mmCIF file of C-alpha atoms in Angstrom:
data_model
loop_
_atom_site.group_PDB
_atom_site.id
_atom_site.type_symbol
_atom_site.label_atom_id
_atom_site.label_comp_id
_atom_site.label_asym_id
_atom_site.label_seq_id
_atom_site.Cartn_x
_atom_site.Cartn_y
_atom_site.Cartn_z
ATOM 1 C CA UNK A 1 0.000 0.000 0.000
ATOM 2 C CA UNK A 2 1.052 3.980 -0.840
ATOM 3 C CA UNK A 3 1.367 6.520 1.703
ATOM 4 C CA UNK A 4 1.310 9.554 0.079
ATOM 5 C CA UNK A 5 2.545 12.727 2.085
ATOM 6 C CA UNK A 6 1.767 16.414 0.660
ATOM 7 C CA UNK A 7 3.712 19.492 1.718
ATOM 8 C CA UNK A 8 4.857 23.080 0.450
ATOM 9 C CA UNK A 9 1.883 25.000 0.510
ATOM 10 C CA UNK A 10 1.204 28.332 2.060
ATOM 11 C CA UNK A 11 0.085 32.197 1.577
ATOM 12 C CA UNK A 12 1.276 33.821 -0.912
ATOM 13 C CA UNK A 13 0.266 37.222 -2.995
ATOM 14 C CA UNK A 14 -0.958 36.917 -6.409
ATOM 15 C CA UNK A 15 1.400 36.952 -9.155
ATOM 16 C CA UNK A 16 3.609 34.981 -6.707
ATOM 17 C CA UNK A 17 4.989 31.380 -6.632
ATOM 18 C CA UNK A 18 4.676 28.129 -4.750
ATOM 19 C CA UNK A 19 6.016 24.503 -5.597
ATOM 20 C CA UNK A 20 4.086 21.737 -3.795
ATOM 21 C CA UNK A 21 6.079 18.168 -2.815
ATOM 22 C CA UNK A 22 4.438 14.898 -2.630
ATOM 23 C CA UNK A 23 6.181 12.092 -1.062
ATOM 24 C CA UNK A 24 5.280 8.450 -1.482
ATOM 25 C CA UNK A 25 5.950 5.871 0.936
ATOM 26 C CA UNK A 26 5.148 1.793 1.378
ATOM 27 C CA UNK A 27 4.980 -0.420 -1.766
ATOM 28 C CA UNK A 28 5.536 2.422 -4.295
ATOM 29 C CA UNK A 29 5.698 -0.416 -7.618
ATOM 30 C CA UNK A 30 2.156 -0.031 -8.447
ATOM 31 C CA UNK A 31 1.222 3.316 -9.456
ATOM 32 C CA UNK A 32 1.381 4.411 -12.769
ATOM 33 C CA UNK A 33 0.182 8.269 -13.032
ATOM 34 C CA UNK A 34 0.642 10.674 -9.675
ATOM 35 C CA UNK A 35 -1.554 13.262 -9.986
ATOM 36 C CA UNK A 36 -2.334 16.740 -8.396
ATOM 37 C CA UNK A 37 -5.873 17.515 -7.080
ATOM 38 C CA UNK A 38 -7.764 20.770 -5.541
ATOM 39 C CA UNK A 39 -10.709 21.457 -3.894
ATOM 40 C CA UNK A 40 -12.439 24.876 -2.744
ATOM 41 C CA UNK A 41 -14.952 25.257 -0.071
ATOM 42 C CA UNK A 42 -18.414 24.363 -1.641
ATOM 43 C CA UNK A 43 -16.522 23.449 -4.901
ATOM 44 C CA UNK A 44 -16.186 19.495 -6.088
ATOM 45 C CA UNK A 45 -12.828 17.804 -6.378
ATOM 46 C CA UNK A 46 -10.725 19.059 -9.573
ATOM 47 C CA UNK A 47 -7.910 17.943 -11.530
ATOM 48 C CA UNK A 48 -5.128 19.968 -11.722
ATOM 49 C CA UNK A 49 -2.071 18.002 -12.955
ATOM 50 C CA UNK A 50 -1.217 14.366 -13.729
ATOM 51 C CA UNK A 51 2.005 12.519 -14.647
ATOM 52 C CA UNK A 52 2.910 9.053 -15.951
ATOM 53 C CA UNK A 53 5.405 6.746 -14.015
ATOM 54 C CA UNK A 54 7.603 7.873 -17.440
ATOM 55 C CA UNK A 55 7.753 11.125 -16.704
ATOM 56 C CA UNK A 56 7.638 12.113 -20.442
ATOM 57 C CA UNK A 57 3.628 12.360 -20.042
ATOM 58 C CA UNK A 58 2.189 15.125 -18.373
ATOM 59 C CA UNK A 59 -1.324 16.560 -18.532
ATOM 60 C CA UNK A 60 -3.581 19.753 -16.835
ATOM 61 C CA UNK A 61 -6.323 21.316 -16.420
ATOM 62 C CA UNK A 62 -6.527 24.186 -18.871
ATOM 63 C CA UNK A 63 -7.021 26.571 -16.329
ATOM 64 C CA UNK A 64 -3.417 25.945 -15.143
ATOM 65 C CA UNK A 65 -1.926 25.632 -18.454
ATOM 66 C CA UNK A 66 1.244 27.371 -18.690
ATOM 67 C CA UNK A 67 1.450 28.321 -15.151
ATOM 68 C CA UNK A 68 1.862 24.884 -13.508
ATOM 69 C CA UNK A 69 4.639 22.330 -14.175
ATOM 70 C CA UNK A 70 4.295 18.576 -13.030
ATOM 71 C CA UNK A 71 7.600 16.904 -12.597
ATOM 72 C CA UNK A 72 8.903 13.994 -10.124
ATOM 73 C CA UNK A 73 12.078 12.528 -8.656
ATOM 74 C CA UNK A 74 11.684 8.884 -9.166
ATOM 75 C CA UNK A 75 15.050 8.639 -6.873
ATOM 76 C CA UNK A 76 12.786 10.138 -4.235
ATOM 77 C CA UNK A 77 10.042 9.173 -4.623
ATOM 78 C CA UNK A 78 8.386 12.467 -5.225
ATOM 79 C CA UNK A 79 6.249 14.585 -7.337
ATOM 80 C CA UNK A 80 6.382 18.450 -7.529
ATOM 81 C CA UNK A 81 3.577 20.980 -8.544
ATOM 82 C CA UNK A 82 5.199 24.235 -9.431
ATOM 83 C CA UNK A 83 2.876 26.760 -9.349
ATOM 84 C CA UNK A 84 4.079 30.447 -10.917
ATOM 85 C CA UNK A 85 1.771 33.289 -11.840
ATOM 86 C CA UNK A 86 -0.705 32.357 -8.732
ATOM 87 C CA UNK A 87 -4.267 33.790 -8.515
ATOM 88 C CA UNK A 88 -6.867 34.577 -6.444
ATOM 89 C CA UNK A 89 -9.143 31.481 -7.884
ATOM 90 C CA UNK A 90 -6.324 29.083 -7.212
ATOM 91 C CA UNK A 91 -6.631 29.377 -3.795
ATOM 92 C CA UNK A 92 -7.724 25.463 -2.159
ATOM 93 C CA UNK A 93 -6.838 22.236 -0.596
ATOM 94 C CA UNK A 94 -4.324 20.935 -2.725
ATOM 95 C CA UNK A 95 -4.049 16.831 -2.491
ATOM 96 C CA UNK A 96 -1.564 14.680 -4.048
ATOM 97 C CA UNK A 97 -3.050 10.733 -5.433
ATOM 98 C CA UNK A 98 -1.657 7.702 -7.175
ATOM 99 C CA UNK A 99 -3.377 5.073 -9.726
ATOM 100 C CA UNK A 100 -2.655 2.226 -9.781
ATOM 101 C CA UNK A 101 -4.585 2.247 -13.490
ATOM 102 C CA UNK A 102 -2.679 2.317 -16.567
ATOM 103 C CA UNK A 103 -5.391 4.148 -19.009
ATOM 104 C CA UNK A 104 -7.978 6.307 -18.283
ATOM 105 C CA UNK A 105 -9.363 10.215 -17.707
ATOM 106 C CA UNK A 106 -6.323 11.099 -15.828
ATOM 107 C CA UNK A 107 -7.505 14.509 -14.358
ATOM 108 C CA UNK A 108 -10.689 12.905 -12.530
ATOM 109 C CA UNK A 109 -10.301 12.002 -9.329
ATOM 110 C CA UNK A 110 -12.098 8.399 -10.021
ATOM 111 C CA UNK A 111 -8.963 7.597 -11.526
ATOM 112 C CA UNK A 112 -7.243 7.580 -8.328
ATOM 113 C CA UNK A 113 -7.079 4.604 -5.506
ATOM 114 C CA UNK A 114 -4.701 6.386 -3.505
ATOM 115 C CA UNK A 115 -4.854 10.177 -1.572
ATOM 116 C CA UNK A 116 -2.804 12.580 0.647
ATOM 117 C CA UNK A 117 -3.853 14.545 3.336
ATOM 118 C CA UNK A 118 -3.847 17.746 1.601
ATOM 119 C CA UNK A 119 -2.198 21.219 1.818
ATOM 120 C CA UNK A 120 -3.784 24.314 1.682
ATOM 121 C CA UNK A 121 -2.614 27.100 -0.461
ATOM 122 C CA UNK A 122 -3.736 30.490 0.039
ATOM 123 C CA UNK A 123 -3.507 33.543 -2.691
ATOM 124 C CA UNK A 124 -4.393 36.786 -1.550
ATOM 125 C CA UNK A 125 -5.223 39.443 -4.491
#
């Protein structure tokens, strides 16, 4: 079984910067895509970012297109949201989760067997 272990997040201004770590723990073999997950108050569960065990396959939400970067440290065992260019509507619970699947609709968070405990990022405008 994963442990997954989410960290890096924070307040920061608009227009500023944050990069979010994801650790994974236990029998790390089976996963296949790690993705990146947010959810506002009153808002449902979105995809943000996803990444294959490759690391040459990355996919996002469009709404963080060119402002977010996936990447991951298989040495490590970790996976990295850079966030630049942070706004106001970005602001949520941020939650790291591994599949164990090998195809499917990466960005929804049926994909995924396996979740963090979530950090919170906060942009102020």
């Amino acid at each position: 079984q994963v442990q997954l272990v989410e960290s890096g997040g924070g307040s920061v201004q608009a227009g500023g910067s944050l990069r979010l770590s994801c650790t994974a723990s236990g029998y790390t073999n089976s996963r296949y895509f790690m993705g990146w997950f947010r959810q506002a108050p009153g808002k449902e569960r979105e995809g943000v970012a996803s990444i294959y065990i490759d690391g040459d396959n990355t996919y996002y939400a469009n709404s963080v297109k060119g402002r977010f970067t996936i990447a991951q440290d298989m040495a490590k065992n970790t996976v990295y949201l850079q966030m630049n260019s942070l706004k106001y509507e970005d602001t949520a619970m941020y939650y790291c989760a591994s599949a164990t699947y090998r195809v499917g609709s990466v960005l929804r968070p049926q994909f995924y067997d396996t979740w963090g405990q979530g950090t919170q990022v906060t942009v102020s405008s």
